[in-house]
Amino acid sequence: MMNSLLGTTILQAIAFTGAVSTVPVSLDGKDIPHPVWHHMAMPSETVPMTVPAGMTAYLNGDRIEAADAFIAPEVSGTYSLEFRNLDDEREYKVALFVLEPSDRVDAEGRLNGFRMGAYPEKTPRGFIRLDEGYGDINVSPSFQIGQFLCHQQPDHWPKYLLISSDNLKRLEVLLDALNRDGITDADTFFVMSAFRSPFYNTAIGSARLSRHMYGDATDIYIDVAPKDGLMDDINRDGAINKADADFLYDYAQDLFANTKEVPRGGLGSYKANAVHGPFVHVDGRGRSARWGR
């Protein structure tokens, strides 16, 4: 297994947001929205790219000679894709995930021992392979890949998962606005639940077509003051309850409705139970969906 992207802390990732070219780099026709980002490709797949004049791309430290495409490595794993300016300063750092093809899931529904199960429909083409020790890889300025792991087989490696670029864009916009408005000073959200394998999704009795199975759903809350595993009192009424989840829900709904180019998706508000505190569901399903308010 070839895993050579060194983990970058969240604070380091935010520090990269300095001098970025006014012309964005694109991969597969999509602009990279942040100086720290991610991309997924199949083994040996040709990845089209656009690199502005004066900028050079590097894959695992080796310069990519072509300016319009590169070939993804043939071995599934995590790689480093960087774009540097004429002064050899890094302007974009991309975690390149070469996916483990889904046709490698065996007859028992396992992928290298990880219990994936079977998708009821629309089986993804592949999954991110994450080996032990690589959970601190940044996939956006404020989030690391380890935050999105499924809560199963804690001692088993490698683990497999999916993430959603559209949902990460939504999360980054939401976190930035909350900080800008002085509601929190959180570096990230606490991600209570993100990717779920079909096996795990069935085991916990979740919806048959849950977006969590496709990596584009996250259950989140703000946990900073104090950092205690529960939602903060963000509505400042002296209590921590569903009113805080509703506050975050309402804030996110208004923000997404009034912010241009934010991908469409779902929002849900949930009360506490015996297992967890209040939280908000955010997903990037591509259409508006609202519940729980």
C-alpha positions as YAML, in Angstrom:
chain: A
units: angstrom
residues:
- id: 1
  name: MET
  ca: [0.00, 0.00, 0.00]
- id: 2
  name: MET
  ca: [1.37, 3.38, -1.04]
- id: 3
  name: ASN
  ca: [0.30, 6.05, 1.41]
- id: 4
  name: SER
  ca: [2.65, 9.02, 1.30]
- id: 5
  name: LEU
  ca: [0.62, 12.14, 2.05]
- id: 6
  name: LEU
  ca: [1.83, 13.57, 5.33]
- id: 7
  name: GLY
  ca: [-1.00, 14.64, 7.63]
- id: 8
  name: THR
  ca: [-1.52, 18.39, 7.90]
- id: 9
  name: THR
  ca: [-3.04, 19.84, 11.03]
- id: 10
  name: ILE
  ca: [-6.12, 21.99, 10.78]
- id: 11
  name: LEU
  ca: [-4.22, 25.07, 11.90]
- id: 12
  name: GLN
  ca: [-1.58, 24.48, 9.23]
- id: 13
  name: ALA
  ca: [-4.31, 24.03, 6.65]
- id: 14
  name: ILE
  ca: [-5.88, 27.36, 7.56]
- id: 15
  name: ALA
  ca: [-2.45, 28.98, 7.32]
- id: 16
  name: PHE
  ca: [-2.24, 27.93, 3.67]
- id: 17
  name: THR
  ca: [-5.03, 30.39, 2.83]
- id: 18
  name: GLY
  ca: [-2.52, 33.16, 2.17]
- id: 19
  name: ALA
  ca: [-1.49, 33.93, -1.42]
- id: 20
  name: VAL
  ca: [-3.63, 31.96, -3.84]
- id: 21
  name: SER
  ca: [-3.72, 32.51, -7.59]
- id: 22
  name: THR
  ca: [-6.74, 34.43, -8.85]
- id: 23
  name: VAL
  ca: [-7.16, 31.75, -11.53]
- id: 24
  name: PRO
  ca: [-8.20, 28.49, -9.86]
- id: 25
  name: VAL
  ca: [-6.84, 25.07, -10.61]
- id: 26
  name: SER
  ca: [-9.44, 22.57, -11.80]
- id: 27
  name: LEU
  ca: [-9.59, 18.79, -11.67]
- id: 28
  name: ASP
  ca: [-12.07, 16.85, -13.80]
- id: 29
  name: GLY
  ca: [-13.56, 20.20, -14.84]
- id: 30
  name: LYS
  ca: [-14.28, 21.37, -11.28]
- id: 31
  name: ASP
  ca: [-12.43, 24.28, -9.71]
- id: 32
  name: ILE
  ca: [-10.57, 23.58, -6.48]
- id: 33
  name: PRO
  ca: [-12.49, 25.83, -4.03]
- id: 34
  name: HIS
  ca: [-9.91, 26.04, -1.23]
- id: 35
  name: PRO
  ca: [-6.11, 25.99, -0.92]
- id: 36
  name: VAL
  ca: [-6.53, 22.67, 0.92]
- id: 37
  name: TRP
  ca: [-8.82, 20.18, -0.78]
- id: 38
  name: HIS
  ca: [-9.20, 16.60, -1.98]
- id: 39
  name: HIS
  ca: [-9.87, 14.62, -5.13]
- id: 40
  name: MET
  ca: [-10.89, 11.03, -5.83]
- id: 41
  name: ALA
  ca: [-9.86, 8.94, -8.83]
- id: 42
  name: MET
  ca: [-9.85, 5.31, -9.87]
- id: 43
  name: PRO
  ca: [-6.53, 3.45, -10.24]
- id: 44
  name: SER
  ca: [-4.70, 4.41, -13.46]
- id: 45
  name: GLU
  ca: [-7.49, 6.82, -14.40]
- id: 46
  name: THR
  ca: [-6.67, 9.85, -16.54]
- id: 47
  name: VAL
  ca: [-7.51, 12.98, -14.53]
- id: 48
  name: PRO
  ca: [-8.05, 16.10, -16.67]
- id: 49
  name: MET
  ca: [-6.78, 19.28, -15.07]
- id: 50
  name: THR
  ca: [-6.35, 22.97, -15.75]
- id: 51
  name: VAL
  ca: [-3.20, 24.60, -14.38]
- id: 52
  name: PRO
  ca: [-2.82, 28.40, -14.72]
- id: 53
  name: ALA
  ca: [0.27, 29.77, -16.43]
- id: 54
  name: GLY
  ca: [3.14, 30.08, -14.01]
- id: 55
  name: MET
  ca: [1.99, 27.21, -11.83]
- id: 56
  name: THR
  ca: [3.34, 23.64, -11.76]
- id: 57
  name: ALA
  ca: [1.72, 20.43, -10.52]
- id: 58
  name: TYR
  ca: [3.52, 17.76, -8.47]
- id: 59
  name: LEU
  ca: [2.35, 14.24, -7.65]
- id: 60
  name: ASN
  ca: [4.09, 12.79, -4.58]
- id: 61
  name: GLY
  ca: [6.86, 15.34, -5.12]
- id: 62
  name: ASP
  ca: [7.42, 14.50, -8.79]
- id: 63
  name: ARG
  ca: [6.64, 17.20, -11.33]
- id: 64
  name: ILE
  ca: [3.74, 16.49, -13.69]
- id: 65
  name: GLU
  ca: [5.02, 17.51, -17.10]
- id: 66
  name: ALA
  ca: [1.65, 17.76, -18.86]
- id: 67
  name: ALA
  ca: [-0.52, 20.76, -18.04]
- id: 68
  name: ASP
  ca: [-3.86, 19.24, -19.04]
- id: 69
  name: ALA
  ca: [-3.97, 15.79, -17.37]
- id: 70
  name: PHE
  ca: [-2.16, 13.18, -15.31]
- id: 71
  name: ILE
  ca: [-2.52, 9.45, -14.74]
- id: 72
  name: ALA
  ca: [-3.58, 8.44, -11.24]
- id: 73
  name: PRO
  ca: [-1.36, 5.82, -9.53]
- id: 74
  name: GLU
  ca: [-2.37, 2.22, -10.11]
- id: 75
  name: VAL
  ca: [-2.33, 1.29, -6.39]
- id: 76
  name: SER
  ca: [-5.27, 2.35, -4.20]
- id: 77
  name: GLY
  ca: [-4.26, 4.70, -1.39]
- id: 78
  name: THR
  ca: [-3.55, 8.31, -0.48]
- id: 79
  name: TYR
  ca: [-1.21, 10.55, -2.45]
- id: 80
  name: SER
  ca: [-0.08, 14.16, -2.38]
- id: 81
  name: LEU
  ca: [-1.01, 16.48, -5.24]
- id: 82
  name: GLU
  ca: [0.47, 20.00, -5.02]
- id: 83
  name: PHE
  ca: [0.33, 23.08, -7.21]
- id: 84
  name: ARG
  ca: [3.20, 25.56, -6.83]
- id: 85
  name: ASN
  ca: [3.83, 29.03, -8.22]
- id: 86
  name: LEU
  ca: [6.95, 30.40, -9.93]
- id: 87
  name: ASP
  ca: [8.60, 30.96, -6.54]
- id: 88
  name: ASP
  ca: [8.03, 27.26, -5.76]
- id: 89
  name: GLU
  ca: [5.50, 28.25, -3.09]
- id: 90
  name: ARG
  ca: [2.62, 25.86, -2.58]
- id: 91
  name: GLU
  ca: [-0.74, 27.41, -3.47]
- id: 92
  name: TYR
  ca: [-2.90, 24.29, -3.44]
- id: 93
  name: LYS
  ca: [-2.49, 21.05, -1.51]
- id: 94
  name: VAL
  ca: [-4.83, 18.25, -2.60]
- id: 95
  name: ALA
  ca: [-5.25, 14.87, -0.95]
- id: 96
  name: LEU
  ca: [-5.53, 12.53, -3.91]
- id: 97
  name: PHE
  ca: [-7.48, 9.41, -2.95]
- id: 98
  name: VAL
  ca: [-7.04, 6.57, -5.43]
- id: 99
  name: LEU
  ca: [-10.11, 4.48, -4.75]
- id: 100
  name: GLU
  ca: [-10.36, 0.78, -4.02]
- id: 101
  name: PRO
  ca: [-12.75, -0.47, -6.76]
- id: 102
  name: SER
  ca: [-16.09, -1.63, -5.39]
- id: 103
  name: ASP
  ca: [-15.92, -4.85, -7.44]
- id: 104
  name: ARG
  ca: [-13.28, -6.02, -4.95]
- id: 105
  name: VAL
  ca: [-15.94, -6.45, -2.27]
- id: 106
  name: ASP
  ca: [-16.15, -10.22, -1.82]
- id: 107
  name: ALA
  ca: [-19.17, -12.52, -1.74]
- id: 108
  name: GLU
  ca: [-19.47, -12.03, 2.02]
- id: 109
  name: GLY
  ca: [-19.65, -8.26, 1.61]
- id: 110
  name: ARG
  ca: [-16.14, -7.62, 2.91]
- id: 111
  name: LEU
  ca: [-13.43, -5.42, 1.45]
- id: 112
  name: ASN
  ca: [-10.06, -6.54, 2.79]
- id: 113
  name: GLY
  ca: [-11.87, -7.62, 5.93]
- id: 114
  name: PHE
  ca: [-13.89, -4.41, 6.31]
- id: 115
  name: ARG
  ca: [-17.62, -5.22, 6.48]
- id: 116
  name: MET
  ca: [-19.02, -3.16, 3.66]
- id: 117
  name: GLY
  ca: [-22.23, -5.06, 2.97]
- id: 118
  name: ALA
  ca: [-24.32, -4.55, -0.16]
- id: 119
  name: TYR
  ca: [-25.78, -1.32, -1.49]
- id: 120
  name: PRO
  ca: [-29.54, -1.41, -2.15]
- id: 121
  name: GLU
  ca: [-28.89, 0.63, -5.30]
- id: 122
  name: LYS
  ca: [-26.29, 2.86, -6.97]
- id: 123
  name: THR
  ca: [-23.19, 1.10, -5.71]
- id: 124
  name: PRO
  ca: [-20.28, 3.59, -5.72]
- id: 125
  name: ARG
  ca: [-17.46, 2.90, -8.16]
- id: 126
  name: GLY
  ca: [-14.94, 2.70, -5.33]
- id: 127
  name: PHE
  ca: [-14.02, 3.64, -1.78]
- id: 128
  name: ILE
  ca: [-11.30, 5.65, -0.08]
- id: 129
  name: ARG
  ca: [-8.82, 3.31, 1.56]
- id: 130
  name: LEU
  ca: [-7.51, 4.69, 4.83]
- id: 131
  name: ASP
  ca: [-4.62, 2.99, 6.59]
- id: 132
  name: GLU
  ca: [-3.79, 3.41, 10.27]
- id: 133
  name: GLY
  ca: [-2.07, 6.69, 11.06]
- id: 134
  name: TYR
  ca: [-3.54, 8.71, 8.18]
- id: 135
  name: GLY
  ca: [-6.64, 10.12, 9.86]
- id: 136
  name: ASP
  ca: [-5.14, 13.61, 10.16]
- id: 137
  name: ILE
  ca: [-5.02, 14.24, 6.42]
- id: 138
  name: ASN
  ca: [-6.89, 17.44, 5.62]
- id: 139
  name: VAL
  ca: [-9.62, 17.20, 2.98]
- id: 140
  name: SER
  ca: [-10.56, 20.89, 3.31]
- id: 141
  name: PRO
  ca: [-9.27, 23.80, 5.41]
- id: 142
  name: SER
  ca: [-11.25, 22.76, 8.50]
- id: 143
  name: PHE
  ca: [-11.80, 19.01, 8.23]
- id: 144
  name: GLN
  ca: [-9.67, 15.88, 8.35]
- id: 145
  name: ILE
  ca: [-10.45, 12.54, 6.76]
- id: 146
  name: GLY
  ca: [-10.56, 10.77, 10.12]
- id: 147
  name: GLN
  ca: [-13.62, 12.77, 11.14]
- id: 148
  name: PHE
  ca: [-15.70, 10.93, 8.53]
- id: 149
  name: LEU
  ca: [-14.94, 7.30, 9.40]
- id: 150
  name: CYS
  ca: [-17.69, 4.77, 10.04]
- id: 151
  name: HIS
  ca: [-18.19, 3.68, 13.67]
- id: 152
  name: GLN
  ca: [-17.46, 0.01, 13.09]
- id: 153
  name: GLN
  ca: [-14.52, -2.38, 13.58]
- id: 154
  name: PRO
  ca: [-12.45, 0.16, 15.54]
- id: 155
  name: ASP
  ca: [-9.33, -2.02, 15.54]
- id: 156
  name: HIS
  ca: [-9.53, -3.12, 11.90]
- id: 157
  name: TRP
  ca: [-7.29, -1.56, 9.24]
- id: 158
  name: PRO
  ca: [-7.55, -0.60, 6.47]
- id: 159
  name: LYS
  ca: [-10.86, 1.18, 6.80]
- id: 160
  name: TYR
  ca: [-12.97, 2.37, 3.89]
- id: 161
  name: LEU
  ca: [-15.18, 5.40, 3.46]
- id: 162
  name: LEU
  ca: [-16.50, 8.06, 1.11]
- id: 163
  name: ILE
  ca: [-16.67, 11.84, 1.40]
- id: 164
  name: SER
  ca: [-18.63, 14.42, -0.58]
- id: 165
  name: SER
  ca: [-17.09, 17.55, -2.08]
- id: 166
  name: ASP
  ca: [-20.50, 19.25, -2.18]
- id: 167
  name: ASN
  ca: [-21.19, 18.56, 1.47]
- id: 168
  name: LEU
  ca: [-17.73, 19.73, 2.50]
- id: 169
  name: LYS
  ca: [-18.37, 22.99, 0.65]
- id: 170
  name: ARG
  ca: [-21.58, 23.39, 2.67]
- id: 171
  name: LEU
  ca: [-19.81, 22.65, 5.95]
- id: 172
  name: GLU
  ca: [-16.98, 25.09, 5.23]
- id: 173
  name: VAL
  ca: [-19.41, 27.89, 4.33]
- id: 174
  name: LEU
  ca: [-21.41, 27.24, 7.51]
- id: 175
  name: LEU
  ca: [-18.39, 27.10, 9.82]
- id: 176
  name: ASP
  ca: [-16.87, 30.25, 8.33]
- id: 177
  name: ALA
  ca: [-20.11, 32.21, 8.75]
- id: 178
  name: LEU
  ca: [-20.61, 31.07, 12.36]
- id: 179
  name: ASN
  ca: [-17.10, 32.24, 13.21]
- id: 180
  name: ARG
  ca: [-17.48, 35.50, 11.31]
- id: 181
  name: ASP
  ca: [-20.72, 36.29, 13.17]
- id: 182
  name: GLY
  ca: [-19.14, 35.57, 16.54]
- id: 183
  name: ILE
  ca: [-21.40, 32.61, 17.36]
- id: 184
  name: THR
  ca: [-18.40, 30.35, 17.89]
- id: 185
  name: ASP
  ca: [-14.64, 30.27, 17.46]
- id: 186
  name: ALA
  ca: [-14.56, 26.59, 16.52]
- id: 187
  name: ASP
  ca: [-11.81, 25.30, 14.21]
- id: 188
  name: THR
  ca: [-14.14, 22.55, 13.00]
- id: 189
  name: PHE
  ca: [-17.45, 20.86, 13.78]
- id: 190
  name: PHE
  ca: [-17.69, 17.75, 15.88]
- id: 191
  name: VAL
  ca: [-18.76, 15.15, 13.32]
- id: 192
  name: MET
  ca: [-20.90, 12.68, 15.25]
- id: 193
  name: SER
  ca: [-21.69, 10.48, 12.26]
- id: 194
  name: ALA
  ca: [-20.60, 10.65, 8.62]
- id: 195
  name: PHE
  ca: [-19.91, 7.68, 6.32]
- id: 196
  name: ARG
  ca: [-21.80, 4.49, 7.11]
- id: 197
  name: SER
  ca: [-21.19, 1.25, 5.29]
- id: 198
  name: PRO
  ca: [-24.42, -0.45, 4.15]
- id: 199
  name: PHE
  ca: [-23.66, -3.14, 6.74]
- id: 200
  name: TYR
  ca: [-23.47, -0.59, 9.57]
- id: 201
  name: ASN
  ca: [-26.39, 1.44, 8.24]
- id: 202
  name: THR
  ca: [-28.60, -1.64, 8.37]
- id: 203
  name: ALA
  ca: [-27.29, -2.68, 11.79]
- id: 204
  name: ILE
  ca: [-28.36, 0.63, 13.39]
- id: 205
  name: GLY
  ca: [-31.74, 0.63, 11.65]
- id: 206
  name: SER
  ca: [-31.15, 3.73, 9.57]
- id: 207
  name: ALA
  ca: [-33.05, 4.62, 6.38]
- id: 208
  name: ARG
  ca: [-32.61, 2.12, 3.55]
- id: 209
  name: LEU
  ca: [-31.25, 4.79, 1.19]
- id: 210
  name: SER
  ca: [-29.49, 6.92, 3.80]
- id: 211
  name: ARG
  ca: [-27.18, 9.50, 2.28]
- id: 212
  name: HIS
  ca: [-24.60, 8.51, 4.90]
- id: 213
  name: MET
  ca: [-23.85, 5.39, 2.83]
- id: 214
  name: TYR
  ca: [-22.75, 7.60, -0.05]
- id: 215
  name: GLY
  ca: [-20.54, 9.84, 2.05]
- id: 216
  name: ASP
  ca: [-22.54, 13.02, 1.52]
- id: 217
  name: ALA
  ca: [-24.21, 13.29, 4.94]
- id: 218
  name: THR
  ca: [-22.84, 14.46, 8.29]
- id: 219
  name: ASP
  ca: [-24.41, 14.77, 11.73]
- id: 220
  name: ILE
  ca: [-22.66, 17.67, 13.44]
- id: 221
  name: TYR
  ca: [-22.62, 19.97, 16.41]
- id: 222
  name: ILE
  ca: [-20.43, 22.73, 17.82]
- id: 223
  name: ASP
  ca: [-18.33, 21.60, 20.79]
- id: 224
  name: VAL
  ca: [-15.89, 24.25, 21.99]
- id: 225
  name: ALA
  ca: [-17.08, 26.00, 25.14]
- id: 226
  name: PRO
  ca: [-16.69, 23.74, 27.00]
- id: 227
  name: LYS
  ca: [-15.35, 20.85, 24.92]
- id: 228
  name: ASP
  ca: [-17.34, 18.10, 26.57]
- id: 229
  name: GLY
  ca: [-18.85, 15.93, 23.85]
- id: 230
  name: LEU
  ca: [-22.09, 17.92, 23.70]
- id: 231
  name: MET
  ca: [-23.49, 20.75, 21.64]
- id: 232
  name: ASP
  ca: [-22.51, 24.18, 22.98]
- id: 233
  name: ASP
  ca: [-25.18, 26.54, 24.27]
- id: 234
  name: ILE
  ca: [-25.11, 28.46, 20.99]
- id: 235
  name: ASN
  ca: [-28.46, 30.20, 21.53]
- id: 236
  name: ARG
  ca: [-27.17, 31.32, 24.95]
- id: 237
  name: ASP
  ca: [-30.31, 30.54, 26.91]
- id: 238
  name: GLY
  ca: [-28.45, 28.74, 29.68]
- id: 239
  name: ALA
  ca: [-29.51, 25.24, 28.59]
- id: 240
  name: ILE
  ca: [-28.27, 22.65, 26.11]
- id: 241
  name: ASN
  ca: [-31.22, 21.08, 24.32]
- id: 242
  name: LYS
  ca: [-32.98, 20.88, 20.99]
- id: 243
  name: ALA
  ca: [-33.33, 24.66, 20.93]
- id: 244
  name: ASP
  ca: [-29.60, 24.79, 20.21]
- id: 245
  name: ALA
  ca: [-29.95, 22.34, 17.33]
- id: 246
  name: ASP
  ca: [-32.89, 24.40, 16.04]
- id: 247
  name: PHE
  ca: [-30.78, 27.57, 16.27]
- id: 248
  name: LEU
  ca: [-28.02, 25.97, 14.19]
- id: 249
  name: TYR
  ca: [-30.60, 24.58, 11.74]
- id: 250
  name: ASP
  ca: [-32.27, 27.98, 11.27]
- id: 251
  name: TYR
  ca: [-28.92, 29.71, 10.89]
- id: 252
  name: ALA
  ca: [-27.76, 27.18, 8.26]
- id: 253
  name: GLN
  ca: [-31.05, 27.31, 6.36]
- id: 254
  name: ASP
  ca: [-30.95, 31.09, 6.10]
- id: 255
  name: LEU
  ca: [-27.26, 31.10, 5.20]
- id: 256
  name: PHE
  ca: [-27.56, 28.50, 2.45]
- id: 257
  name: ALA
  ca: [-30.62, 30.21, 0.98]
- id: 258
  name: ASN
  ca: [-28.79, 33.53, 0.76]
- id: 259
  name: THR
  ca: [-25.32, 32.41, -0.31]
- id: 260
  name: LYS
  ca: [-24.64, 32.04, -4.01]
- id: 261
  name: GLU
  ca: [-23.21, 28.82, -5.41]
- id: 262
  name: VAL
  ca: [-23.68, 26.74, -2.26]
- id: 263
  name: PRO
  ca: [-24.59, 23.19, -3.36]
- id: 264
  name: ARG
  ca: [-28.13, 22.18, -2.50]
- id: 265
  name: GLY
  ca: [-28.78, 19.58, 0.15]
- id: 266
  name: GLY
  ca: [-30.61, 18.48, 3.26]
- id: 267
  name: LEU
  ca: [-30.93, 19.83, 6.81]
- id: 268
  name: GLY
  ca: [-32.40, 18.09, 9.83]
- id: 269
  name: SER
  ca: [-32.65, 19.03, 13.51]
- id: 270
  name: TYR
  ca: [-32.51, 16.35, 16.22]
- id: 271
  name: LYS
  ca: [-33.10, 16.35, 19.96]
- id: 272
  name: ALA
  ca: [-30.93, 14.59, 22.53]
- id: 273
  name: ASN
  ca: [-31.56, 11.02, 23.63]
- id: 274
  name: ALA
  ca: [-29.88, 8.56, 25.99]
- id: 275
  name: VAL
  ca: [-26.97, 8.08, 23.56]
- id: 276
  name: HIS
  ca: [-26.22, 11.55, 22.21]
- id: 277
  name: GLY
  ca: [-26.95, 15.24, 22.62]
- id: 278
  name: PRO
  ca: [-28.76, 17.50, 20.14]
- id: 279
  name: PHE
  ca: [-27.28, 17.77, 16.65]
- id: 280
  name: VAL
  ca: [-27.93, 18.90, 13.09]
- id: 281
  name: HIS
  ca: [-27.80, 16.77, 9.96]
- id: 282
  name: VAL
  ca: [-26.21, 18.44, 6.90]
- id: 283
  name: ASP
  ca: [-25.99, 16.69, 3.54]
- id: 284
  name: GLY
  ca: [-25.16, 17.46, -0.08]
- id: 285
  name: ARG
  ca: [-27.76, 15.34, -1.84]
- id: 286
  name: GLY
  ca: [-28.19, 17.88, -4.66]
- id: 287
  name: ARG
  ca: [-31.73, 18.94, -3.80]
- id: 288
  name: SER
  ca: [-33.36, 20.70, -0.88]
- id: 289
  name: ALA
  ca: [-34.73, 18.57, 1.97]
- id: 290
  name: ARG
  ca: [-35.81, 19.77, 5.43]
- id: 291
  name: TRP
  ca: [-37.05, 17.96, 8.55]
- id: 292
  name: GLY
  ca: [-37.11, 17.96, 12.32]
- id: 293
  name: ARG
  ca: [-37.75, 21.65, 12.89]
...
